[in-house]
XYZ file of C-alpha atoms in Angstrom:
393
model
C 86.850 288.096 206.936
C 88.158 290.527 204.456
C 91.645 291.192 204.486
C 92.115 294.615 204.365
C 95.350 296.686 203.923
C 94.055 300.316 204.154
C 90.008 301.638 204.197
C 88.682 301.625 200.824
C 85.512 302.825 201.919
C 86.041 304.428 205.019
C 88.666 307.138 204.883
C 92.232 307.239 206.841
C 90.051 309.497 209.370
C 88.073 307.226 210.281
C 88.178 302.825 210.665
C 90.795 301.503 209.941
C 88.797 298.750 208.242
C 84.789 297.921 208.415
C 82.673 300.247 208.061
C 81.340 303.576 210.045
C 78.772 303.032 212.472
C 76.565 305.266 214.279
C 76.412 308.270 211.642
C 75.624 311.384 212.145
C 72.188 312.585 211.432
C 72.072 314.565 208.014
C 71.313 318.301 208.831
C 68.213 319.916 206.856
C 69.805 323.214 206.454
C 73.047 323.295 203.174
C 76.472 323.515 204.448
C 78.047 326.201 205.429
C 80.963 328.020 204.902
C 81.680 327.677 208.668
C 80.599 324.490 209.090
C 82.865 323.321 206.414
C 86.104 324.831 208.105
C 84.990 323.290 211.240
C 85.080 319.995 210.082
C 88.201 320.946 208.252
C 89.600 322.118 212.041
C 88.773 318.597 213.482
C 90.664 316.237 211.340
C 93.249 315.488 213.767
C 91.190 315.802 217.060
C 88.543 313.129 216.154
C 87.220 310.530 213.434
C 85.026 312.878 210.806
C 82.166 310.631 209.600
C 81.734 310.345 206.037
C 78.765 313.110 205.674
C 80.708 315.786 207.128
C 83.258 315.693 204.509
C 80.600 315.158 201.554
C 78.574 318.448 203.306
C 82.234 320.534 203.779
C 83.155 319.495 200.254
C 79.883 321.109 198.892
C 80.044 324.072 201.035
C 83.998 324.764 199.469
C 82.749 323.850 196.119
C 79.800 326.681 196.442
C 82.104 328.795 198.067
C 84.628 328.601 195.064
C 81.757 329.220 192.437
C 80.228 332.237 194.054
C 84.155 334.004 194.693
C 83.163 333.923 199.308
C 85.599 331.685 199.603
C 89.112 333.054 201.695
C 92.421 332.526 199.777
C 93.387 331.044 202.950
C 90.988 328.924 202.866
C 91.949 327.227 199.515
C 94.210 323.923 201.126
C 90.788 323.412 203.528
C 88.980 322.963 200.615
C 91.360 320.791 198.666
C 91.261 319.022 201.851
C 87.595 318.101 202.185
C 87.593 317.683 198.187
C 90.411 314.860 198.453
C 89.024 313.543 202.069
C 85.156 312.976 200.435
C 86.520 311.026 197.621
C 88.914 308.851 199.269
C 85.347 307.924 201.703
C 83.813 307.102 198.635
C 86.718 304.882 197.427
C 87.833 307.562 194.452
C 91.570 307.469 195.373
C 92.600 309.037 191.739
C 90.181 311.919 192.357
C 91.716 312.256 195.729
C 95.105 312.325 194.873
C 95.238 315.871 192.953
C 93.429 318.364 195.895
C 95.306 316.310 198.066
C 98.649 316.944 196.579
C 97.486 320.697 195.935
C 96.735 321.316 199.866
C 99.775 319.025 200.891
C 102.041 321.291 198.882
C 100.379 324.422 199.947
C 100.793 323.824 203.443
C 103.656 321.228 203.377
C 103.748 321.512 207.647
C 99.919 320.367 207.748
C 99.724 316.830 208.963
C 96.198 315.790 207.715
C 97.038 317.216 204.330
C 99.718 314.972 203.908
C 98.096 312.250 205.756
C 95.295 312.457 203.201
C 97.803 312.677 200.035
C 99.509 309.719 201.662
C 96.068 307.591 201.667
C 95.362 308.161 198.240
C 98.285 307.161 197.001
C 98.966 303.830 199.370
C 95.181 303.432 197.934
C 96.484 303.652 194.420
C 99.786 301.098 195.033
C 102.579 303.745 195.314
C 103.212 302.227 198.109
C 107.572 303.865 198.136
C 105.273 307.236 197.649
C 102.846 306.776 200.177
C 105.571 305.576 203.066
C 107.620 308.954 202.478
C 104.309 310.890 202.912
C 103.336 309.707 206.047
C 106.510 309.919 207.418
C 105.854 313.967 206.433
C 103.003 314.050 208.164
C 104.537 312.613 211.118
C 107.201 315.074 211.333
C 104.560 317.958 210.656
C 102.931 316.981 214.249
C 105.118 314.154 216.137
C 102.552 314.124 218.366
C 99.611 312.772 215.845
C 99.100 308.455 216.479
C 97.863 308.485 212.831
C 100.828 308.279 210.857
C 103.066 305.896 212.868
C 99.909 304.058 212.797
C 99.111 304.306 208.764
C 103.087 303.038 208.580
C 102.734 300.255 210.732
C 99.702 298.860 207.798
C 101.831 299.593 205.392
C 105.013 297.444 207.470
C 102.675 295.420 207.861
C 101.188 294.667 204.177
C 104.753 294.757 203.107
C 107.013 292.554 204.278
C 108.158 294.132 207.802
C 105.356 292.914 210.587
C 108.270 293.356 213.651
C 108.406 296.899 212.278
C 104.493 296.985 211.928
C 103.840 295.626 215.757
C 106.568 298.259 216.683
C 105.084 301.133 214.908
C 100.774 300.635 216.672
C 103.174 300.321 220.125
C 104.561 303.680 218.930
C 100.457 304.798 217.896
C 99.534 303.648 220.779
C 101.867 305.282 223.299
C 100.819 308.438 221.501
C 97.124 308.374 221.978
C 96.556 305.543 224.762
C 92.310 306.920 224.189
C 92.244 305.696 220.251
C 90.972 302.334 219.216
C 92.270 302.209 216.052
C 95.986 301.350 217.169
C 95.247 297.868 219.629
C 92.785 297.429 216.759
C 95.944 296.956 214.266
C 97.956 295.338 216.907
C 95.601 292.294 217.235
C 94.937 292.001 213.701
C 98.598 291.495 213.407
C 99.163 289.320 216.563
C 96.246 286.979 214.918
C 97.807 286.390 211.554
C 101.281 285.830 213.409
C 98.917 283.072 215.436
C 98.505 284.055 218.685
C 95.314 284.167 218.799
C 95.235 285.046 222.761
C 97.320 288.340 222.315
C 95.341 289.429 219.121
C 91.833 288.648 221.596
C 93.140 291.048 224.386
C 94.100 294.114 221.617
C 91.050 294.219 219.780
C 88.665 293.724 223.411
C 90.976 296.794 224.107
C 89.928 297.861 220.423
C 85.480 297.264 221.449
C 86.060 299.115 225.154
C 88.332 302.012 223.454
C 85.461 302.666 221.083
C 82.155 300.662 222.087
C 80.208 301.743 218.801
C 82.728 300.377 216.418
C 81.002 297.961 214.801
C 84.343 296.658 213.087
C 86.176 296.219 216.425
C 83.562 293.377 217.604
C 83.896 291.876 214.677
C 87.878 291.460 214.215
C 87.334 290.116 218.356
C 84.662 287.475 217.280
C 87.229 286.617 214.610
C 89.920 286.117 217.199
C 88.214 284.874 220.027
C 87.022 281.932 217.068
C 90.863 281.069 216.193
C 91.113 280.783 219.991
C 88.213 278.421 220.148
C 86.494 280.113 222.774
C 83.398 280.234 220.140
C 80.881 281.178 222.685
C 82.516 284.484 223.330
C 83.308 284.712 219.371
C 79.564 284.610 219.062
C 78.582 287.296 221.448
C 80.802 289.660 220.237
C 80.131 288.342 216.150
C 76.292 289.192 217.363
C 77.333 292.675 218.708
C 78.751 293.366 215.438
C 75.645 293.159 213.610
C 73.713 294.771 216.579
C 75.384 297.882 215.772
C 75.671 297.537 211.742
C 73.020 295.405 210.484
C 72.854 293.493 207.724
C 76.318 293.515 207.352
C 77.629 290.897 204.921
C 81.242 290.640 207.163
C 79.524 289.534 210.366
C 76.884 287.644 209.087
C 80.198 285.323 207.285
C 81.991 285.002 211.492
C 78.884 283.968 212.631
C 78.891 281.496 209.783
C 81.745 280.281 210.587
C 81.071 279.788 214.497
C 77.768 277.492 213.233
C 80.695 276.176 211.001
C 83.017 275.134 213.956
C 80.286 274.106 215.817
C 78.901 271.873 212.964
C 75.721 273.469 212.631
C 75.995 273.575 208.743
C 71.959 274.087 208.508
C 72.720 277.379 210.047
C 75.955 278.578 208.730
C 74.310 278.028 205.233
C 71.974 280.335 206.165
C 74.287 283.342 207.225
C 77.053 282.411 204.049
C 73.308 283.073 201.983
C 72.380 285.686 203.612
C 76.097 286.840 203.689
C 75.887 286.377 199.824
C 72.366 288.505 199.202
C 73.605 291.568 200.752
C 77.034 291.777 199.018
C 77.316 289.863 195.674
C 80.447 290.409 195.384
C 81.404 289.161 198.858
C 83.906 286.050 197.585
C 84.698 285.407 201.487
C 80.264 284.603 201.362
C 80.226 282.383 198.697
C 83.752 280.892 199.942
C 81.983 280.089 203.323
C 79.190 278.081 201.227
C 81.419 276.107 199.455
C 83.120 275.267 202.977
C 79.750 273.825 204.225
C 79.301 271.493 201.041
C 83.198 269.972 201.858
C 81.492 269.976 205.085
C 78.661 268.029 204.016
C 80.473 265.173 201.745
C 79.429 267.262 198.374
C 82.654 268.699 196.635
C 80.799 269.137 193.366
C 78.908 271.556 194.991
C 82.022 273.281 196.956
C 83.930 273.041 193.956
C 81.170 275.905 192.375
C 81.098 277.945 194.609
C 85.089 278.238 195.140
C 84.760 278.836 191.616
C 81.976 281.904 192.217
C 83.913 282.886 195.179
C 87.202 283.557 192.585
C 85.434 285.004 189.651
C 83.161 287.527 192.116
C 86.622 289.053 193.448
C 89.746 288.033 191.754
C 91.779 289.518 194.294
C 90.251 287.670 197.383
C 92.360 283.849 197.934
C 89.651 282.293 199.272
C 87.977 280.234 195.853
C 91.234 279.602 195.230
C 92.583 278.455 198.529
C 89.002 276.160 198.526
C 89.677 274.583 194.927
C 93.646 273.800 195.741
C 92.072 272.143 198.846
C 89.916 270.032 197.391
C 92.515 268.976 194.562
C 94.586 268.098 197.254
C 92.036 265.298 199.001
C 91.190 264.349 195.693
C 95.188 263.293 195.108
C 95.693 265.997 192.632
C 99.085 267.247 194.554
C 99.924 269.419 190.690
C 96.615 270.571 190.355
C 96.648 271.831 193.937
C 100.146 273.247 194.160
C 99.148 275.745 190.873
C 96.015 276.461 192.454
C 97.965 278.042 195.759
C 100.543 279.216 194.352
C 97.933 281.327 192.402
C 96.738 282.136 196.351
C 99.937 282.709 197.670
C 100.426 286.274 194.398
C 97.150 287.380 195.882
C 98.489 287.499 199.510
C 102.740 286.842 199.070
C 102.869 288.392 202.646
C 99.586 285.891 204.155
C 101.104 283.406 206.488
C 98.850 280.966 206.445
C 98.016 280.580 202.854
C 102.176 280.177 202.248
C 101.714 277.561 205.141
C 99.004 275.650 203.218
C 101.477 275.905 200.451
C 104.266 274.431 202.426
C 102.173 271.708 203.161
C 100.805 270.747 199.496
C 104.426 270.655 198.275
C 105.899 268.452 201.269
C 103.360 265.959 200.278
C 103.877 266.321 196.482
C 107.974 265.510 198.073
C 109.156 268.520 197.343
C 110.735 268.491 200.537
C 113.345 271.515 199.663
C 110.566 273.655 198.114
C 108.496 272.647 200.992
C 111.227 274.218 203.463
C 111.568 277.605 200.985
C 107.465 278.445 202.122
C 108.665 277.896 206.418
C 111.885 280.320 205.865
C 109.801 282.824 204.056
C 107.058 282.479 207.168
C 109.408 282.514 209.945
C 111.689 285.196 208.992
C 108.397 287.185 208.930
C 106.772 285.973 211.904
C 109.741 284.580 214.264
C 107.780 281.807 216.319
C 104.956 281.460 214.388
C 103.472 278.247 215.816
C 101.317 276.985 212.969
C 104.610 276.174 211.362
C 106.877 274.369 214.368
C 104.900 270.825 213.468
C 105.828 271.082 209.618
C 109.118 272.202 210.391
C 109.953 269.082 212.582
C 108.270 266.590 209.973
C 111.032 268.577 207.096
C 113.681 268.267 209.277
C 113.986 271.828 209.995
C 115.231 274.443 212.112
């Protein structure tokens, strides 16, 4: 599964992570200024599809060029430009119009949220946090600012705070699917697979058309060992988003868990063909090769995974696992440290590093890794056994 700290393609007003499903059919006529302003007016009340933001941006550009844009609509035009750029992953392009809109109307929560999303995507975390706080102050009843503040907290070392913020977002809008989805993702990371499945099932019930909610539910059920239910959820995600590489990878992982190696290999290969830059699909092929006892082929797939997307740890983790199995603990340690550097707050990646350090006789260093996990994720179940072996409290 892709680790998505923020929506890389879909904007803050769309899905929390993953593709938007059931898109609005494009209209045959050109976008009008009235339609564009209606789109902007809906920025808090509904999940506006990217296609509508693109049409709105086009209409505002036309009105600007022909001199028909009302002065009071300038900030609306900037917001539409920012949202259209964010929806296509162009955060740098989105930042300037988003800032103009926020400066023109500082009490407009939508403008502050759009600016916060651009800053977050560009890695300006402190500035993004402050901007989302301004959005929350501008409209304390809107669930989205605390939701995004929770995402920032989750990915920057404060999972307990994140959980509290997700709960706040859910209280503000019990009908929104994004808060229970984010809660479920955090619970899954925390090792609470059963609780995660319940939260993600709630998200899928609230927005049955959202493919990502079904997919994340499938991943949680897989971690909980409920393979039949996991397959049903992942297949529902694939039905709603045909050819989606993420869904194919989860189905491949389920096949792998059931020792259906040929089927798993076919799923992972299909995912590679659907998205050649999807490192986790190539790493899945490495997992299949590992299960077949072909370490050389597995190493090749893991190297490919690390090459096609150097920001994803799966390829490094796979190589580290092979090195550990071969008794080359020094190489395993180096590779796993590199993986941790990519996702420093991810408990499972650090836990594997702790295991390698323990096997290498570096018990003090292993204990430090466990302490890092336990401080951020109190009660994480996967740390208990290794902590006992280390004699840690």
